[in-house]
Amino acid sequence: MTRRRGPLGLGLLLLGVLLVTMAVAATIGSVNLPLGTVVDVVLRRLGVIEGADVTLLQDRIVWQLRMPRVLGAAATGAALALAGAVLQSLTRNDLADPYLLGLSGGAAVGAVTVIVLGVGVAGLVGSSMIAVGAFVGAMGALLLVLTLATGRSGDLPPARTVLAGVAIAQICAAYTSFIVIMSGDHDAARRVLSWTLGSLADIRWTTALVLATVAFGALVAIMFFASDLDAFAFGESAATSLGVPITAVRWSLLVGTALVTATLVSFTGAIGFVGLVIPHVIRLLCGPLHHRLLPLSALAGAVLLVWADTAARSLVAGQEVPVGVVTAVIGAPVFAFLLRREARTR
């Protein structure tokens, strides 16, 4: 039998690891910096200390380039892990992840429409326009999935919702492939591939603060549904007997997690395996109760994505590896191990 760690101790450990991870990650890059320099810059910028022995260049590297990216990675990882935990419980599907409802496919449609076809909005250019296009595409995919899956009584059966998500994702993938191939623009194809594999290269303070606000808001909101999610683990009949309004809770959480995921993917692209693997690992460590699972998953997801993004921008000199590639290299073996471990216990 697996020994479950105390949630408070594990939470404090993960919080400490996250803070250290963020500080260390800011030291790594094309110009490596001492940890003390990073700490001095951050404390001075936060007004904790008035003076620090750092150069203007070091200050700009740490505060303007690395810290917003590190914060954005932490927030994105936390929100993806949260969304994955919620969807796995709602659908009772161990393979559910934040992109279950076809959101990544819809976002790719929006991004490809902007990148390849040049569709735009006055006043928006570059990455801002791609983010808007991706968000609109993700919301369009969500609307189609909900329209297909919703029954006459307004219920949202998990099986039909998953199938609708798969169908919409395939349609979006076909559109994306057709547009890229027919365009004949190799540079556009490269940009689309890079976007679909995920990147945090364009994260600056404005975006990082948006992502952090979304992640924190999602955690606070979803924690109110922790006991309802516990009831879902025993099936809909048991949840109904416990007084859980099944349809209202499912609609609220599905739409809420979809909005969070759409916001994330519009800024970072589709980053896989974080929302799939992290909830399973945390369940293994502390059990399935959601008042423990949700905050611990958020912390672990943040740690994982900060390290993955650090590896993505530092493994190959002069070139950035898509962060989705790194999370896949880490996540796929871990998930395979968890599946094999579960198979041996049954």
Coordinates of C-alpha atoms in Angstrom, one line a residue:
M1 CA 0.0 0.0 0.0
T2 CA 1.3 3.5 -0.9
R3 CA 2.0 5.7 2.1
R4 CA 0.2 9.0 1.8
R5 CA 2.1 12.1 2.9
G6 CA 0.5 14.8 5.0
P7 CA -1.0 17.4 2.8
L8 CA 0.3 20.4 4.8
G9 CA 3.9 19.1 4.8
L10 CA 3.8 18.3 1.1
G11 CA 2.2 21.7 0.4
L12 CA 4.9 23.6 2.3
L13 CA 7.6 21.4 0.6
L14 CA 6.2 22.1 -2.9
L15 CA 5.8 25.9 -2.1
G16 CA 9.5 26.0 -1.0
V17 CA 10.6 24.1 -4.0
L18 CA 8.6 26.4 -6.3
L19 CA 10.2 29.6 -4.8
V20 CA 13.7 28.1 -5.1
T21 CA 12.9 26.9 -8.6
M22 CA 11.8 30.3 -9.8
A23 CA 14.9 32.0 -8.3
V24 CA 17.3 29.4 -9.8
A25 CA 15.5 29.5 -13.2
A26 CA 16.1 33.2 -13.4
T27 CA 19.8 32.6 -13.1
I28 CA 19.9 30.3 -16.2
G29 CA 20.2 31.5 -19.8
S30 CA 22.5 32.7 -22.4
V31 CA 24.1 34.9 -19.7
N32 CA 24.3 32.9 -16.4
L33 CA 23.9 35.0 -13.3
P34 CA 24.7 34.3 -9.6
L35 CA 21.7 33.5 -7.5
G36 CA 22.5 36.4 -5.2
T37 CA 22.2 38.8 -8.1
V38 CA 18.7 37.6 -8.9
V39 CA 17.6 37.9 -5.3
D40 CA 19.1 41.4 -5.1
V41 CA 17.3 42.5 -8.2
V42 CA 13.9 41.1 -7.1
L43 CA 14.2 42.5 -3.6
R44 CA 15.2 45.9 -4.9
R45 CA 12.3 45.9 -7.4
L46 CA 9.9 44.9 -4.7
G47 CA 11.1 47.7 -2.4
V48 CA 12.5 45.4 0.2
I49 CA 16.0 46.8 -0.1
E50 CA 17.0 50.2 -1.4
G51 CA 20.3 49.5 -3.1
A52 CA 22.0 46.4 -4.6
D53 CA 25.3 45.7 -6.2
V54 CA 23.9 44.9 -9.7
T55 CA 24.5 46.4 -13.1
L56 CA 21.8 47.9 -15.3
L57 CA 22.2 45.1 -17.7
Q58 CA 21.7 42.5 -15.0
D59 CA 18.7 44.3 -13.7
R60 CA 17.1 44.3 -17.2
I61 CA 17.9 40.6 -17.8
V62 CA 16.4 39.5 -14.5
W63 CA 13.4 41.8 -14.2
Q64 CA 12.4 42.5 -17.8
L65 CA 13.2 39.2 -19.4
R66 CA 13.4 36.3 -17.1
M67 CA 11.2 36.9 -14.1
P68 CA 8.0 37.6 -16.1
R69 CA 8.7 34.4 -18.1
V70 CA 9.3 32.4 -14.9
L71 CA 6.1 33.8 -13.3
G72 CA 4.1 33.1 -16.5
A73 CA 5.4 29.5 -16.6
A74 CA 4.5 28.9 -13.0
A75 CA 1.0 30.3 -13.5
T76 CA 0.4 28.3 -16.7
G77 CA 1.6 25.1 -15.1
A78 CA -0.5 25.6 -12.1
A79 CA -3.7 26.4 -14.1
L80 CA -3.1 23.4 -16.5
A81 CA -2.7 21.0 -13.6
L82 CA -5.9 22.4 -12.0
A83 CA -7.9 22.1 -15.2
G84 CA -6.7 18.5 -15.7
A85 CA -7.6 17.5 -12.1
V86 CA -11.1 18.9 -12.5
L87 CA -11.8 17.3 -15.9
Q88 CA -10.5 13.9 -14.8
S89 CA -12.9 14.0 -11.9
L90 CA -15.9 15.4 -13.8
T91 CA -15.6 12.9 -16.6
R92 CA -14.2 10.0 -14.5
N93 CA -11.7 9.6 -17.3
D94 CA -8.0 9.1 -16.4
L95 CA -6.9 10.3 -19.8
A96 CA -8.7 13.7 -19.5
D97 CA -6.6 16.8 -19.9
P98 CA -7.2 20.5 -20.2
Y99 CA -7.6 20.2 -24.0
L100 CA -10.3 17.5 -23.8
L101 CA -13.0 19.8 -25.2
G102 CA -11.2 20.5 -28.5
L103 CA -9.8 23.8 -27.2
S104 CA -6.3 23.3 -28.5
G105 CA -7.6 22.5 -31.9
G106 CA -9.9 25.5 -31.9
A107 CA -7.1 27.7 -30.7
A108 CA -4.8 26.3 -33.5
V109 CA -7.5 27.2 -36.1
G110 CA -7.5 30.8 -34.8
A111 CA -3.8 31.0 -34.7
V112 CA -3.3 29.5 -38.2
T113 CA -6.0 31.9 -39.6
V114 CA -4.0 34.8 -38.3
I115 CA -0.5 33.5 -39.2
V116 CA -1.2 32.0 -42.6
L117 CA -4.2 33.9 -43.9
G118 CA -3.2 37.3 -42.4
V119 CA -6.6 37.9 -40.8
G120 CA -6.3 40.7 -38.3
V121 CA -8.0 43.4 -36.2
A122 CA -7.1 47.1 -36.5
G123 CA -4.6 48.1 -33.8
L124 CA -3.4 44.5 -33.1
V125 CA -0.3 43.1 -34.6
G126 CA 2.1 40.1 -34.1
S127 CA 1.8 38.0 -31.0
S128 CA -1.2 40.0 -29.7
M129 CA -3.2 39.3 -32.8
I130 CA -2.3 35.6 -32.7
A131 CA -3.4 35.5 -29.0
V132 CA -6.8 37.0 -29.9
G133 CA -7.2 34.7 -32.8
A134 CA -6.4 31.7 -30.7
F135 CA -8.8 32.7 -27.9
V136 CA -11.6 33.2 -30.4
G137 CA -10.9 29.9 -32.0
A138 CA -10.9 28.1 -28.7
M139 CA -14.2 29.7 -27.7
G140 CA -15.7 28.7 -31.0
A141 CA -14.6 25.1 -30.5
L142 CA -16.1 25.1 -27.0
L143 CA -19.4 26.5 -28.3
L144 CA -19.6 23.7 -30.9
V145 CA -18.7 21.0 -28.4
L146 CA -21.3 22.2 -25.9
T147 CA -23.9 22.5 -28.7
L148 CA -23.3 18.9 -29.8
A149 CA -23.1 17.4 -26.3
T150 CA -26.0 19.1 -24.5
G151 CA -29.1 17.0 -24.2
R152 CA -32.7 18.2 -24.4
S153 CA -33.0 18.5 -20.7
G154 CA -29.8 20.7 -20.6
D155 CA -27.7 18.0 -19.1
L156 CA -24.1 17.4 -20.3
P157 CA -23.2 13.7 -20.2
P158 CA -19.5 13.1 -19.9
A159 CA -19.2 10.4 -22.6
R160 CA -21.0 12.6 -25.2
T161 CA -19.0 15.6 -24.2
V162 CA -15.7 13.7 -24.7
L163 CA -16.8 12.4 -28.1
A164 CA -17.9 15.8 -29.2
G165 CA -14.5 17.2 -28.1
V166 CA -12.7 14.5 -30.2
A167 CA -14.9 15.2 -33.2
I168 CA -14.3 19.0 -33.1
A169 CA -10.6 18.5 -32.5
Q170 CA -10.3 16.3 -35.6
I171 CA -12.2 18.9 -37.7
C172 CA -9.9 21.7 -36.5
A173 CA -6.8 19.6 -37.2
A174 CA -8.0 19.0 -40.7
Y175 CA -8.6 22.7 -41.3
T176 CA -5.2 23.6 -39.8
S177 CA -3.3 21.0 -41.9
F178 CA -5.1 22.0 -45.1
I179 CA -4.5 25.7 -44.7
V180 CA -0.8 25.2 -43.9
I181 CA -0.2 22.8 -46.8
M182 CA -2.0 24.9 -49.4
S183 CA -0.3 28.1 -48.4
G184 CA 3.1 26.9 -49.5
D185 CA 4.7 29.3 -47.0
H186 CA 7.5 27.5 -45.3
D187 CA 8.0 30.3 -42.8
A188 CA 4.4 30.3 -41.8
A189 CA 4.4 26.5 -41.5
R190 CA 7.4 26.8 -39.1
R191 CA 5.6 29.5 -37.0
V192 CA 2.5 27.4 -36.8
L193 CA 4.4 24.3 -35.7
S194 CA 6.3 26.3 -33.1
W195 CA 3.0 27.8 -31.8
T196 CA 1.2 24.4 -31.6
L197 CA 4.1 22.9 -29.6
G198 CA 3.9 25.7 -27.0
S199 CA 6.2 28.6 -26.2
L200 CA 6.6 31.1 -23.4
A201 CA 9.2 33.2 -25.3
D202 CA 6.8 36.2 -25.7
I203 CA 5.8 36.4 -22.0
R204 CA 6.3 39.9 -20.5
W205 CA 5.0 41.4 -17.3
T206 CA 1.6 42.3 -18.7
T207 CA 1.0 38.8 -19.9
A208 CA 2.6 37.2 -16.8
L209 CA 0.3 39.1 -14.5
V210 CA -2.8 38.1 -16.6
L211 CA -1.8 34.4 -16.4
A212 CA -1.0 34.7 -12.6
T213 CA -4.4 36.3 -12.0
V214 CA -6.2 33.6 -14.1
A215 CA -4.4 30.8 -12.2
F216 CA -5.0 32.2 -8.7
G217 CA -8.7 33.1 -9.6
A218 CA -9.2 29.6 -10.9
L219 CA -7.8 28.0 -7.8
V220 CA -9.9 30.1 -5.5
A221 CA -13.1 29.4 -7.5
I222 CA -12.6 25.7 -8.0
M223 CA -11.8 25.1 -4.3
F224 CA -15.5 26.0 -3.6
F225 CA -16.4 22.9 -5.6
A226 CA -14.0 20.6 -3.9
S227 CA -16.6 18.6 -2.0
D228 CA -18.8 18.4 -5.1
L229 CA -15.9 16.9 -7.0
D230 CA -15.3 14.4 -4.2
A231 CA -19.0 13.3 -4.7
F232 CA -18.5 12.8 -8.4
A233 CA -15.9 10.1 -7.7
F234 CA -18.7 7.8 -6.5
G235 CA -20.9 8.4 -9.6
E236 CA -23.8 10.6 -10.5
S237 CA -26.4 8.7 -8.5
A238 CA -24.3 8.9 -5.3
A239 CA -23.6 12.6 -6.0
T240 CA -27.3 13.4 -6.5
S241 CA -28.1 11.5 -3.2
L242 CA -25.6 13.7 -1.4
G243 CA -27.4 16.8 -2.7
V244 CA -25.0 17.8 -5.4
P245 CA -26.7 19.7 -8.3
I246 CA -25.1 17.6 -11.0
T247 CA -26.0 19.6 -14.1
A248 CA -25.2 23.0 -12.6
V249 CA -21.9 21.9 -11.2
R250 CA -20.8 20.1 -14.4
W251 CA -21.8 23.1 -16.5
S252 CA -20.0 25.6 -14.2
L253 CA -16.8 23.6 -14.0
L254 CA -16.6 22.6 -17.7
V255 CA -17.2 26.1 -18.9
G256 CA -14.9 27.6 -16.2
T257 CA -12.0 25.3 -16.9
A258 CA -12.5 25.8 -20.7
L259 CA -12.3 29.6 -20.3
V260 CA -9.1 29.2 -18.2
T261 CA -7.6 26.8 -20.7
A262 CA -8.5 29.1 -23.7
T263 CA -6.8 32.0 -22.0
L264 CA -3.7 30.0 -21.4
V265 CA -3.5 28.5 -24.8
S266 CA -4.0 31.9 -26.5
F267 CA -0.8 33.1 -24.9
T268 CA 1.4 30.0 -24.7
G269 CA 0.1 27.5 -27.3
A270 CA -0.8 24.0 -26.4
I271 CA 1.5 22.6 -23.7
G272 CA 0.8 18.9 -23.2
F273 CA 1.1 16.4 -20.3
V274 CA 1.1 18.9 -17.4
G275 CA -2.6 18.7 -16.9
L276 CA -2.6 14.9 -17.6
V277 CA 0.2 13.7 -15.4
I278 CA 0.4 16.0 -12.4
P279 CA -3.0 15.1 -10.9
H280 CA -2.2 11.4 -11.1
V281 CA 1.1 12.0 -9.3
I282 CA -0.5 14.0 -6.6
R283 CA -3.3 11.5 -6.1
L284 CA -0.6 8.9 -5.6
L285 CA 1.1 11.0 -2.9
C286 CA -1.8 12.4 -0.9
G287 CA -5.0 10.7 -2.0
P288 CA -8.1 11.8 -4.1
L289 CA -9.7 14.3 -1.8
H290 CA -9.9 17.5 -3.8
H291 CA -9.3 20.0 -1.0
R292 CA -5.8 18.5 -1.0
L293 CA -5.5 17.5 -4.6
L294 CA -6.3 20.9 -6.2
P295 CA -3.8 23.2 -4.4
L296 CA -1.0 20.5 -4.4
S297 CA -1.6 19.9 -8.2
A298 CA -1.3 23.6 -8.8
L299 CA 2.0 23.9 -7.0
A300 CA 3.5 20.7 -8.6
G301 CA 2.3 21.9 -12.1
A302 CA 4.0 25.2 -11.5
V303 CA 7.3 23.6 -10.6
L304 CA 7.2 21.2 -13.6
L305 CA 6.5 23.9 -16.2
V306 CA 9.1 26.3 -14.8
W307 CA 11.8 23.7 -15.1
A308 CA 10.5 22.5 -18.5
D309 CA 10.6 26.1 -19.8
T310 CA 14.1 26.6 -18.4
A311 CA 15.3 23.5 -20.2
A312 CA 13.5 24.6 -23.4
R313 CA 15.4 27.9 -23.5
S314 CA 18.8 26.6 -22.4
L315 CA 19.4 23.1 -23.7
V316 CA 20.4 24.1 -27.3
A317 CA 22.7 27.1 -27.6
G318 CA 21.2 29.9 -29.7
Q319 CA 17.9 28.1 -30.2
E320 CA 14.8 27.5 -28.2
V321 CA 13.1 24.1 -28.0
P322 CA 9.3 24.2 -27.9
V323 CA 8.3 23.7 -24.3
G324 CA 5.7 21.2 -25.3
V325 CA 8.4 18.9 -26.5
V326 CA 10.1 19.0 -23.1
T327 CA 6.9 18.4 -21.2
A328 CA 6.2 15.4 -23.5
V329 CA 9.7 14.0 -22.9
I330 CA 9.2 14.3 -19.1
G331 CA 5.5 13.5 -19.0
A332 CA 5.1 10.5 -21.3
P333 CA 7.5 8.2 -19.4
V334 CA 6.0 9.2 -16.0
F335 CA 2.5 8.5 -17.3
A336 CA 3.6 5.2 -18.7
F337 CA 5.2 4.3 -15.3
L338 CA 1.9 5.2 -13.5
L339 CA -0.1 3.1 -15.9
R340 CA 2.2 0.2 -15.4
R341 CA 2.2 0.6 -11.7
E342 CA -1.6 0.6 -11.6
A343 CA -1.8 -2.5 -13.8
R344 CA 0.4 -4.4 -11.4
T345 CA -1.8 -3.5 -8.4
R346 CA -5.0 -4.9 -10.0

